[in-house]
PDB file of C-alpha atoms in Angstrom:
ATOM      1  CA  UNK A   1     -23.700  -9.400  15.494  1.00 81.00           C
ATOM      2  CA  UNK A   2     -21.469  -6.441  15.512  1.00 88.00           C
ATOM      3  CA  UNK A   3     -18.614  -8.124  17.446  1.00 88.00           C
ATOM      4  CA  UNK A   4     -18.428 -11.046  14.978  1.00 87.00           C
ATOM      5  CA  UNK A   5     -18.509  -8.809  12.174  1.00 90.00           C
ATOM      6  CA  UNK A   6     -15.510  -6.846  13.955  1.00 92.00           C
ATOM      7  CA  UNK A   7     -13.679 -10.116  13.943  1.00 91.00           C
ATOM      8  CA  UNK A   8     -14.532 -11.385  10.945  1.00 92.00           C
ATOM      9  CA  UNK A   9     -13.291  -8.411   8.712  1.00 94.00           C
ATOM     10  CA  UNK A  10     -10.490  -7.224  10.848  1.00 94.00           C
ATOM     11  CA  UNK A  11      -8.824 -10.733  12.002  1.00 92.00           C
ATOM     12  CA  UNK A  12      -5.790 -10.284  13.961  1.00 90.00           C
ATOM     13  CA  UNK A  13      -6.334  -6.839  13.954  1.00 92.00           C
ATOM     14  CA  UNK A  14      -9.582  -6.129  15.901  1.00 92.00           C
ATOM     15  CA  UNK A  15      -7.681  -6.367  19.502  1.00 91.00           C
ATOM     16  CA  UNK A  16     -10.405  -8.305  21.652  1.00 89.00           C
ATOM     17  CA  UNK A  17     -11.215 -11.621  22.152  1.00 87.00           C
ATOM     18  CA  UNK A  18     -14.779 -12.465  23.183  1.00 79.00           C
ATOM     19  CA  UNK A  19     -15.333 -14.946  25.852  1.00 80.00           C
ATOM     20  CA  UNK A  20     -18.270 -15.958  27.317  1.00 75.00           C
ATOM     21  CA  UNK A  21     -19.526 -12.550  26.494  1.00 71.00           C
ATOM     22  CA  UNK A  22     -16.554 -10.236  27.659  1.00 76.00           C
ATOM     23  CA  UNK A  23     -13.915  -9.217  26.176  1.00 80.00           C
ATOM     24  CA  UNK A  24      -9.701  -9.497  26.849  1.00 81.00           C
ATOM     25  CA  UNK A  25      -6.765  -7.874  24.983  1.00 83.00           C
ATOM     26  CA  UNK A  26      -5.169 -10.221  22.835  1.00 81.00           C
ATOM     27  CA  UNK A  27      -1.966  -9.804  20.118  1.00 74.00           C
ATOM     28  CA  UNK A  28       0.766  -7.888  19.810  1.00 73.00           C
ATOM     29  CA  UNK A  29       0.782  -4.221  20.547  1.00 71.00           C
ATOM     30  CA  UNK A  30       1.678  -2.835  17.334  1.00 71.00           C
ATOM     31  CA  UNK A  31      -1.549  -4.908  15.995  1.00 78.00           C
ATOM     32  CA  UNK A  32      -4.169  -4.036  18.305  1.00 84.00           C
ATOM     33  CA  UNK A  33      -2.878   0.506  18.754  1.00 89.00           C
ATOM     34  CA  UNK A  34      -4.795   1.483  15.586  1.00 93.00           C
ATOM     35  CA  UNK A  35      -8.182  -0.093  16.671  1.00 94.00           C
ATOM     36  CA  UNK A  36      -7.782   1.128  20.040  1.00 94.00           C
ATOM     37  CA  UNK A  37      -6.967   4.802  18.871  1.00 94.00           C
ATOM     38  CA  UNK A  38     -10.370   5.338  16.672  1.00 95.00           C
ATOM     39  CA  UNK A  39     -11.902   3.872  19.586  1.00 94.00           C
ATOM     40  CA  UNK A  40     -10.615   6.162  22.015  1.00 93.00           C
ATOM     41  CA  UNK A  41     -11.185   8.898  20.098  1.00 94.00           C
ATOM     42  CA  UNK A  42     -14.775   7.835  20.064  1.00 93.00           C
ATOM     43  CA  UNK A  43     -15.346   7.489  23.239  1.00 92.00           C
ATOM     44  CA  UNK A  44     -13.359  11.042  24.368  1.00 92.00           C
ATOM     45  CA  UNK A  45     -15.555  12.448  22.034  1.00 92.00           C
ATOM     46  CA  UNK A  46     -19.096  10.765  23.976  1.00 91.00           C
ATOM     47  CA  UNK A  47     -18.040  12.244  27.092  1.00 90.00           C
ATOM     48  CA  UNK A  48     -16.665  15.446  26.112  1.00 89.00           C
ATOM     49  CA  UNK A  49     -13.237  14.542  27.353  1.00 90.00           C
ATOM     50  CA  UNK A  50     -10.733  17.399  27.047  1.00 88.00           C
ATOM     51  CA  UNK A  51      -7.424  16.832  25.031  1.00 87.00           C
ATOM     52  CA  UNK A  52      -5.095  19.287  23.729  1.00 86.00           C
ATOM     53  CA  UNK A  53      -4.981  19.376  20.798  1.00 85.00           C
ATOM     54  CA  UNK A  54      -8.683  18.420  20.451  1.00 89.00           C
ATOM     55  CA  UNK A  55     -10.637  15.438  19.687  1.00 91.00           C
ATOM     56  CA  UNK A  56     -11.709  16.520  16.676  1.00 91.00           C
ATOM     57  CA  UNK A  57      -7.839  17.654  15.288  1.00 91.00           C
ATOM     58  CA  UNK A  58      -6.453  14.481  16.329  1.00 92.00           C
ATOM     59  CA  UNK A  59      -9.224  12.098  14.684  1.00 94.00           C
ATOM     60  CA  UNK A  60      -8.181  14.299  11.064  1.00 94.00           C
ATOM     61  CA  UNK A  61      -4.938  13.399  11.994  1.00 93.00           C
ATOM     62  CA  UNK A  62      -5.515   9.920  12.354  1.00 95.00           C
ATOM     63  CA  UNK A  63      -7.627   9.794   9.081  1.00 96.00           C
ATOM     64  CA  UNK A  64      -4.605  11.358   7.306  1.00 95.00           C
ATOM     65  CA  UNK A  65      -2.503   8.443   8.499  1.00 95.00           C
ATOM     66  CA  UNK A  66      -4.937   6.129   7.094  1.00 97.00           C
ATOM     67  CA  UNK A  67      -5.706   7.169   4.035  1.00 97.00           C
ATOM     68  CA  UNK A  68      -1.671   8.273   3.487  1.00 96.00           C
ATOM     69  CA  UNK A  69      -1.356   4.594   4.498  1.00 96.00           C
ATOM     70  CA  UNK A  70      -2.857   3.504   1.189  1.00 95.00           C
ATOM     71  CA  UNK A  71      -0.357   5.448  -1.010  1.00 94.00           C
ATOM     72  CA  UNK A  72      -2.120   8.363  -1.564  1.00 95.00           C
ATOM     73  CA  UNK A  73      -1.174  11.555  -0.905  1.00 95.00           C
ATOM     74  CA  UNK A  74      -2.917  14.001   1.704  1.00 96.00           C
ATOM     75  CA  UNK A  75      -3.398  17.554   3.032  1.00 94.00           C
ATOM     76  CA  UNK A  76      -5.803  18.401   5.857  1.00 91.00           C
ATOM     77  CA  UNK A  77      -7.304  21.905   5.828  1.00 85.00           C
ATOM     78  CA  UNK A  78      -6.935  22.333   9.695  1.00 71.00           C
ATOM     79  CA  UNK A  79     -10.974  23.418  10.534  1.00 54.00           C
ATOM     80  CA  UNK A  80     -10.101  24.965  14.123  1.00 51.00           C
ATOM     81  CA  UNK A  81      -6.897  26.119  13.936  1.00 47.00           C
ATOM     82  CA  UNK A  82      -5.846  29.792  14.284  1.00 46.00           C
ATOM     83  CA  UNK A  83      -2.562  29.828  12.934  1.00 45.00           C
ATOM     84  CA  UNK A  84      -3.112  28.460   9.377  1.00 64.00           C
ATOM     85  CA  UNK A  85      -3.567  31.646   7.543  1.00 78.00           C
ATOM     86  CA  UNK A  86      -6.868  32.029   6.163  1.00 84.00           C
ATOM     87  CA  UNK A  87      -8.861  29.483   3.973  1.00 85.00           C
ATOM     88  CA  UNK A  88      -7.239  30.605   0.596  1.00 87.00           C
ATOM     89  CA  UNK A  89      -3.667  30.846   1.951  1.00 88.00           C
ATOM     90  CA  UNK A  90      -4.654  27.294   3.505  1.00 88.00           C
ATOM     91  CA  UNK A  91      -6.327  26.162  -0.217  1.00 90.00           C
ATOM     92  CA  UNK A  92      -3.006  26.903  -1.771  1.00 91.00           C
ATOM     93  CA  UNK A  93      -0.635  25.389   0.345  1.00 91.00           C
ATOM     94  CA  UNK A  94      -2.803  22.037   0.489  1.00 92.00           C
ATOM     95  CA  UNK A  95      -2.991  22.475  -3.493  1.00 92.00           C
ATOM     96  CA  UNK A  96       0.839  22.534  -3.535  1.00 91.00           C
ATOM     97  CA  UNK A  97       1.547  19.997  -1.274  1.00 90.00           C
ATOM     98  CA  UNK A  98      -0.902  17.548  -2.801  1.00 92.00           C
ATOM     99  CA  UNK A  99       0.698  18.452  -6.738  1.00 90.00           C
ATOM    100  CA  UNK A 100      -2.469  20.657  -7.570  1.00 90.00           C
ATOM    101  CA  UNK A 101      -2.485  24.296  -8.881  1.00 88.00           C
ATOM    102  CA  UNK A 102      -5.001  26.530  -6.495  1.00 90.00           C
ATOM    103  CA  UNK A 103      -6.533  29.477  -7.808  1.00 91.00           C
ATOM    104  CA  UNK A 104      -8.569  30.207  -4.459  1.00 89.00           C
ATOM    105  CA  UNK A 105     -10.520  33.113  -6.513  1.00 89.00           C
ATOM    106  CA  UNK A 106     -11.982  30.254  -9.029  1.00 88.00           C
ATOM    107  CA  UNK A 107     -15.061  30.245  -6.557  1.00 86.00           C
ATOM    108  CA  UNK A 108     -16.209  32.626  -3.740  1.00 82.00           C
ATOM    109  CA  UNK A 109     -16.211  31.771  -0.609  1.00 79.00           C
ATOM    110  CA  UNK A 110     -16.957  33.510   3.100  1.00 67.00           C
ATOM    111  CA  UNK A 111     -14.414  35.898   4.710  1.00 55.00           C
ATOM    112  CA  UNK A 112     -14.606  33.831   7.834  1.00 53.00           C
ATOM    113  CA  UNK A 113     -14.720  30.246   5.891  1.00 53.00           C
ATOM    114  CA  UNK A 114     -12.494  27.288   7.665  1.00 59.00           C
ATOM    115  CA  UNK A 115     -12.474  24.520   5.405  1.00 55.00           C
ATOM    116  CA  UNK A 116     -15.560  24.682   3.140  1.00 76.00           C
ATOM    117  CA  UNK A 117     -16.729  21.827   4.471  1.00 84.00           C
ATOM    118  CA  UNK A 118     -13.552  19.235   3.683  1.00 92.00           C
ATOM    119  CA  UNK A 119     -11.166  18.378   6.409  1.00 93.00           C
ATOM    120  CA  UNK A 120      -8.828  16.083   4.360  1.00 95.00           C
ATOM    121  CA  UNK A 121      -8.038  16.174   0.694  1.00 96.00           C
ATOM    122  CA  UNK A 122      -6.173  13.261  -0.950  1.00 96.00           C
ATOM    123  CA  UNK A 123      -4.965  11.922  -4.534  1.00 95.00           C
ATOM    124  CA  UNK A 124      -3.257   9.195  -6.378  1.00 92.00           C
ATOM    125  CA  UNK A 125      -0.365  10.721  -7.802  1.00 83.00           C
ATOM    126  CA  UNK A 126       0.288   8.972 -10.806  1.00 87.00           C
ATOM    127  CA  UNK A 127       3.898  10.518 -10.746  1.00 85.00           C
ATOM    128  CA  UNK A 128       4.120  11.552 -14.434  1.00 85.00           C
ATOM    129  CA  UNK A 129       2.881  15.493 -14.553  1.00 78.00           C
ATOM    130  CA  UNK A 130      -0.264  14.893 -16.750  1.00 81.00           C
ATOM    131  CA  UNK A 131      -3.491  16.590 -16.157  1.00 79.00           C
ATOM    132  CA  UNK A 132      -5.912  13.932 -14.730  1.00 84.00           C
ATOM    133  CA  UNK A 133      -6.234  12.686 -11.247  1.00 87.00           C
ATOM    134  CA  UNK A 134      -8.077  10.563  -8.871  1.00 93.00           C
ATOM    135  CA  UNK A 135      -8.656  12.722  -5.919  1.00 96.00           C
ATOM    136  CA  UNK A 136     -11.009  12.786  -2.484  1.00 97.00           C
ATOM    137  CA  UNK A 137     -12.555  15.830  -0.402  1.00 96.00           C
ATOM    138  CA  UNK A 138     -12.691  14.085   2.807  1.00 96.00           C
ATOM    139  CA  UNK A 139     -15.094  14.927   5.592  1.00 94.00           C
ATOM    140  CA  UNK A 140     -14.073  13.721   9.245  1.00 95.00           C
ATOM    141  CA  UNK A 141     -16.380  13.772  12.024  1.00 94.00           C
ATOM    142  CA  UNK A 142     -16.677  12.255  15.539  1.00 94.00           C
ATOM    143  CA  UNK A 143     -20.677  13.142  15.724  1.00 91.00           C
ATOM    144  CA  UNK A 144     -23.861  11.258  16.367  1.00 89.00           C
ATOM    145  CA  UNK A 145     -25.233   8.905  13.511  1.00 87.00           C
ATOM    146  CA  UNK A 146     -28.085  11.366  12.560  1.00 87.00           C
ATOM    147  CA  UNK A 147     -25.624  13.661  11.310  1.00 88.00           C
ATOM    148  CA  UNK A 148     -23.637  11.222   8.781  1.00 87.00           C
ATOM    149  CA  UNK A 149     -25.582  11.283   5.870  1.00 83.00           C
ATOM    150  CA  UNK A 150     -25.766  15.751   5.780  1.00 86.00           C
ATOM    151  CA  UNK A 151     -21.915  15.755   6.687  1.00 89.00           C
ATOM    152  CA  UNK A 152     -21.501  13.432   3.675  1.00 88.00           C
ATOM    153  CA  UNK A 153     -23.054  16.166   1.023  1.00 88.00           C
ATOM    154  CA  UNK A 154     -21.280  19.014   3.105  1.00 89.00           C
ATOM    155  CA  UNK A 155     -17.777  18.679   0.583  1.00 91.00           C
ATOM    156  CA  UNK A 156     -18.931  20.218  -2.850  1.00 92.00           C
ATOM    157  CA  UNK A 157     -17.090  18.613  -5.238  1.00 94.00           C
ATOM    158  CA  UNK A 158     -17.469  21.266  -8.177  1.00 94.00           C
ATOM    159  CA  UNK A 159     -16.416  24.247  -6.011  1.00 93.00           C
ATOM    160  CA  UNK A 160     -13.129  22.048  -5.401  1.00 93.00           C
ATOM    161  CA  UNK A 161     -12.785  20.781  -8.943  1.00 94.00           C
ATOM    162  CA  UNK A 162     -12.834  24.866 -10.094  1.00 93.00           C
ATOM    163  CA  UNK A 163     -10.365  25.707  -7.185  1.00 93.00           C
ATOM    164  CA  UNK A 164      -7.774  23.359  -8.158  1.00 92.00           C
ATOM    165  CA  UNK A 165      -7.933  23.534 -11.501  1.00 91.00           C
ATOM    166  CA  UNK A 166      -9.212  19.832 -12.511  1.00 91.00           C
ATOM    167  CA  UNK A 167     -10.633  18.393 -15.400  1.00 90.00           C
ATOM    168  CA  UNK A 168     -12.868  15.894 -12.981  1.00 91.00           C
ATOM    169  CA  UNK A 169     -14.546  16.399  -9.657  1.00 94.00           C
ATOM    170  CA  UNK A 170     -13.244  14.712  -6.786  1.00 95.00           C
ATOM    171  CA  UNK A 171     -15.272  11.912  -4.917  1.00 95.00           C
ATOM    172  CA  UNK A 172     -16.383  12.109  -1.489  1.00 95.00           C
ATOM    173  CA  UNK A 173     -15.712  10.064   1.856  1.00 95.00           C
ATOM    174  CA  UNK A 174     -16.929  10.638   5.354  1.00 95.00           C
ATOM    175  CA  UNK A 175     -14.140   9.426   7.721  1.00 97.00           C
ATOM    176  CA  UNK A 176     -15.632   7.633  11.111  1.00 97.00           C
ATOM    177  CA  UNK A 177     -14.037   6.624  14.209  1.00 96.00           C
ATOM    178  CA  UNK A 178     -16.958   4.609  14.767  1.00 96.00           C
ATOM    179  CA  UNK A 179     -17.863   1.032  13.560  1.00 95.00           C
ATOM    180  CA  UNK A 180     -20.750   1.380  10.542  1.00 93.00           C
ATOM    181  CA  UNK A 181     -22.689  -1.785  10.684  1.00 89.00           C
ATOM    182  CA  UNK A 182     -23.636  -2.962   6.889  1.00 87.00           C
ATOM    183  CA  UNK A 183     -27.228  -1.931   7.077  1.00 86.00           C
ATOM    184  CA  UNK A 184     -26.259   1.600   8.243  1.00 85.00           C
ATOM    185  CA  UNK A 185     -24.033   2.344   5.787  1.00 87.00           C
ATOM    186  CA  UNK A 186     -26.233   1.198   2.879  1.00 86.00           C
ATOM    187  CA  UNK A 187     -28.527   3.801   4.401  1.00 81.00           C
ATOM    188  CA  UNK A 188     -25.585   6.673   4.284  1.00 80.00           C
ATOM    189  CA  UNK A 189     -24.819   5.373   0.976  1.00 80.00           C
ATOM    190  CA  UNK A 190     -28.381   6.116  -0.365  1.00 81.00           C
ATOM    191  CA  UNK A 191     -28.487   9.134   1.079  1.00 73.00           C
ATOM    192  CA  UNK A 192     -25.445  11.190  -0.121  1.00 67.00           C
ATOM    193  CA  UNK A 193     -23.344  10.515  -2.887  1.00 77.00           C
ATOM    194  CA  UNK A 194     -19.584   9.262  -1.403  1.00 88.00           C
ATOM    195  CA  UNK A 195     -18.268   6.398   0.444  1.00 92.00           C
ATOM    196  CA  UNK A 196     -17.253   5.703   4.248  1.00 95.00           C
ATOM    197  CA  UNK A 197     -14.570   4.811   5.851  1.00 97.00           C
ATOM    198  CA  UNK A 198     -16.126   3.926   9.061  1.00 97.00           C
ATOM    199  CA  UNK A 199     -13.510   2.462  11.976  1.00 97.00           C
ATOM    200  CA  UNK A 200     -12.987  -1.021  10.321  1.00 97.00           C
ATOM    201  CA  UNK A 201     -11.877   0.585   7.161  1.00 97.00           C
ATOM    202  CA  UNK A 202      -9.317   2.977   8.554  1.00 97.00           C
ATOM    203  CA  UNK A 203      -7.640   0.287  10.735  1.00 97.00           C
ATOM    204  CA  UNK A 204      -7.538  -2.050   7.770  1.00 96.00           C
ATOM    205  CA  UNK A 205      -5.035   0.887   6.185  1.00 96.00           C
ATOM    206  CA  UNK A 206      -2.457  -0.154   8.868  1.00 93.00           C
ATOM    207  CA  UNK A 207      -1.514   3.422   9.591  1.00 93.00           C
ATOM    208  CA  UNK A 208       1.255   3.834  11.386  1.00 90.00           C
ATOM    209  CA  UNK A 209       0.384   6.082  14.767  1.00 92.00           C
ATOM    210  CA  UNK A 210       1.944   9.596  15.312  1.00 90.00           C
ATOM    211  CA  UNK A 211       3.629  10.122  18.875  1.00 90.00           C
ATOM    212  CA  UNK A 212       0.934  12.568  19.448  1.00 88.00           C
ATOM    213  CA  UNK A 213      -1.924   9.716  18.609  1.00 91.00           C
ATOM    214  CA  UNK A 214       0.076   6.868  20.432  1.00 91.00           C
ATOM    215  CA  UNK A 215       0.121   9.109  23.905  1.00 91.00           C
ATOM    216  CA  UNK A 216      -3.406  10.341  23.081  1.00 90.00           C
ATOM    217  CA  UNK A 217      -4.494   6.800  23.071  1.00 91.00           C
ATOM    218  CA  UNK A 218      -2.715   5.760  26.074  1.00 90.00           C
ATOM    219  CA  UNK A 219      -3.965   8.787  28.024  1.00 90.00           C
ATOM    220  CA  UNK A 220      -7.620   8.499  26.882  1.00 88.00           C
ATOM    221  CA  UNK A 221      -7.541   4.239  27.796  1.00 84.00           C
ATOM    222  CA  UNK A 222      -6.166   5.354  31.191  1.00 85.00           C
ATOM    223  CA  UNK A 223      -8.894   7.729  31.693  1.00 82.00           C
ATOM    224  CA  UNK A 224     -11.328   5.200  30.333  1.00 70.00           C
ATOM    225  CA  UNK A 225     -10.218   2.245  32.673  1.00 56.00           C
ATOM    226  CA  UNK A 226     -10.637   4.755  35.775  1.00 47.00           C
ATOM    227  CA  UNK A 227     -14.030   6.279  35.000  1.00 47.00           C
ATOM    228  CA  UNK A 228     -15.037   2.388  34.403  1.00 40.00           C
ATOM    229  CA  UNK A 229     -13.709   1.509  37.958  1.00 30.00           C
TER     230      UNK A 229
END
């Protein structure tokens, strides 16, 4: 049962009480807000709810906050911004933020490239300045389940290894605002090389939500309540 799995894994971070087949909010706002933020993202994308920034951009930021909450340094490539410079410039900016020395000319890319299949880059900073890092390439998508396996394989680790002059290639992850059941999770892992950060795992990171994310959650949930009324 999906609801029982959510309750078991999230504990008091699951914001709903299940009583006689109905759901009601429970617990302090600080604990339930992260789950509601991912839930709001999933619903907004499903109904094409218009936001500025877009749902996709807000989800990337939310993923960045969650991954950063685990103690990793993170950078977002800003896939649909027009004011962030060329891909080469954004590659260098992200590399500088993460402590990499970026070389965009190491591997060719399309002139109009936006993100080369990557939304979030993260690494664990050993803080010793020596080579050899554990780092990740993330694809964040709000899309349907039939697109997940293909999305997982979009990041090309070898390209990024060369762009950032690293000895070892990064691992890939797929970030989703949805709850992925254990069975579906196993299927995705068998289809593509990488791991999944679904709604439950991202919530367990206990992200500190930015003001835009909190405001977005309030707006979407209010619209959702009105829509269902």
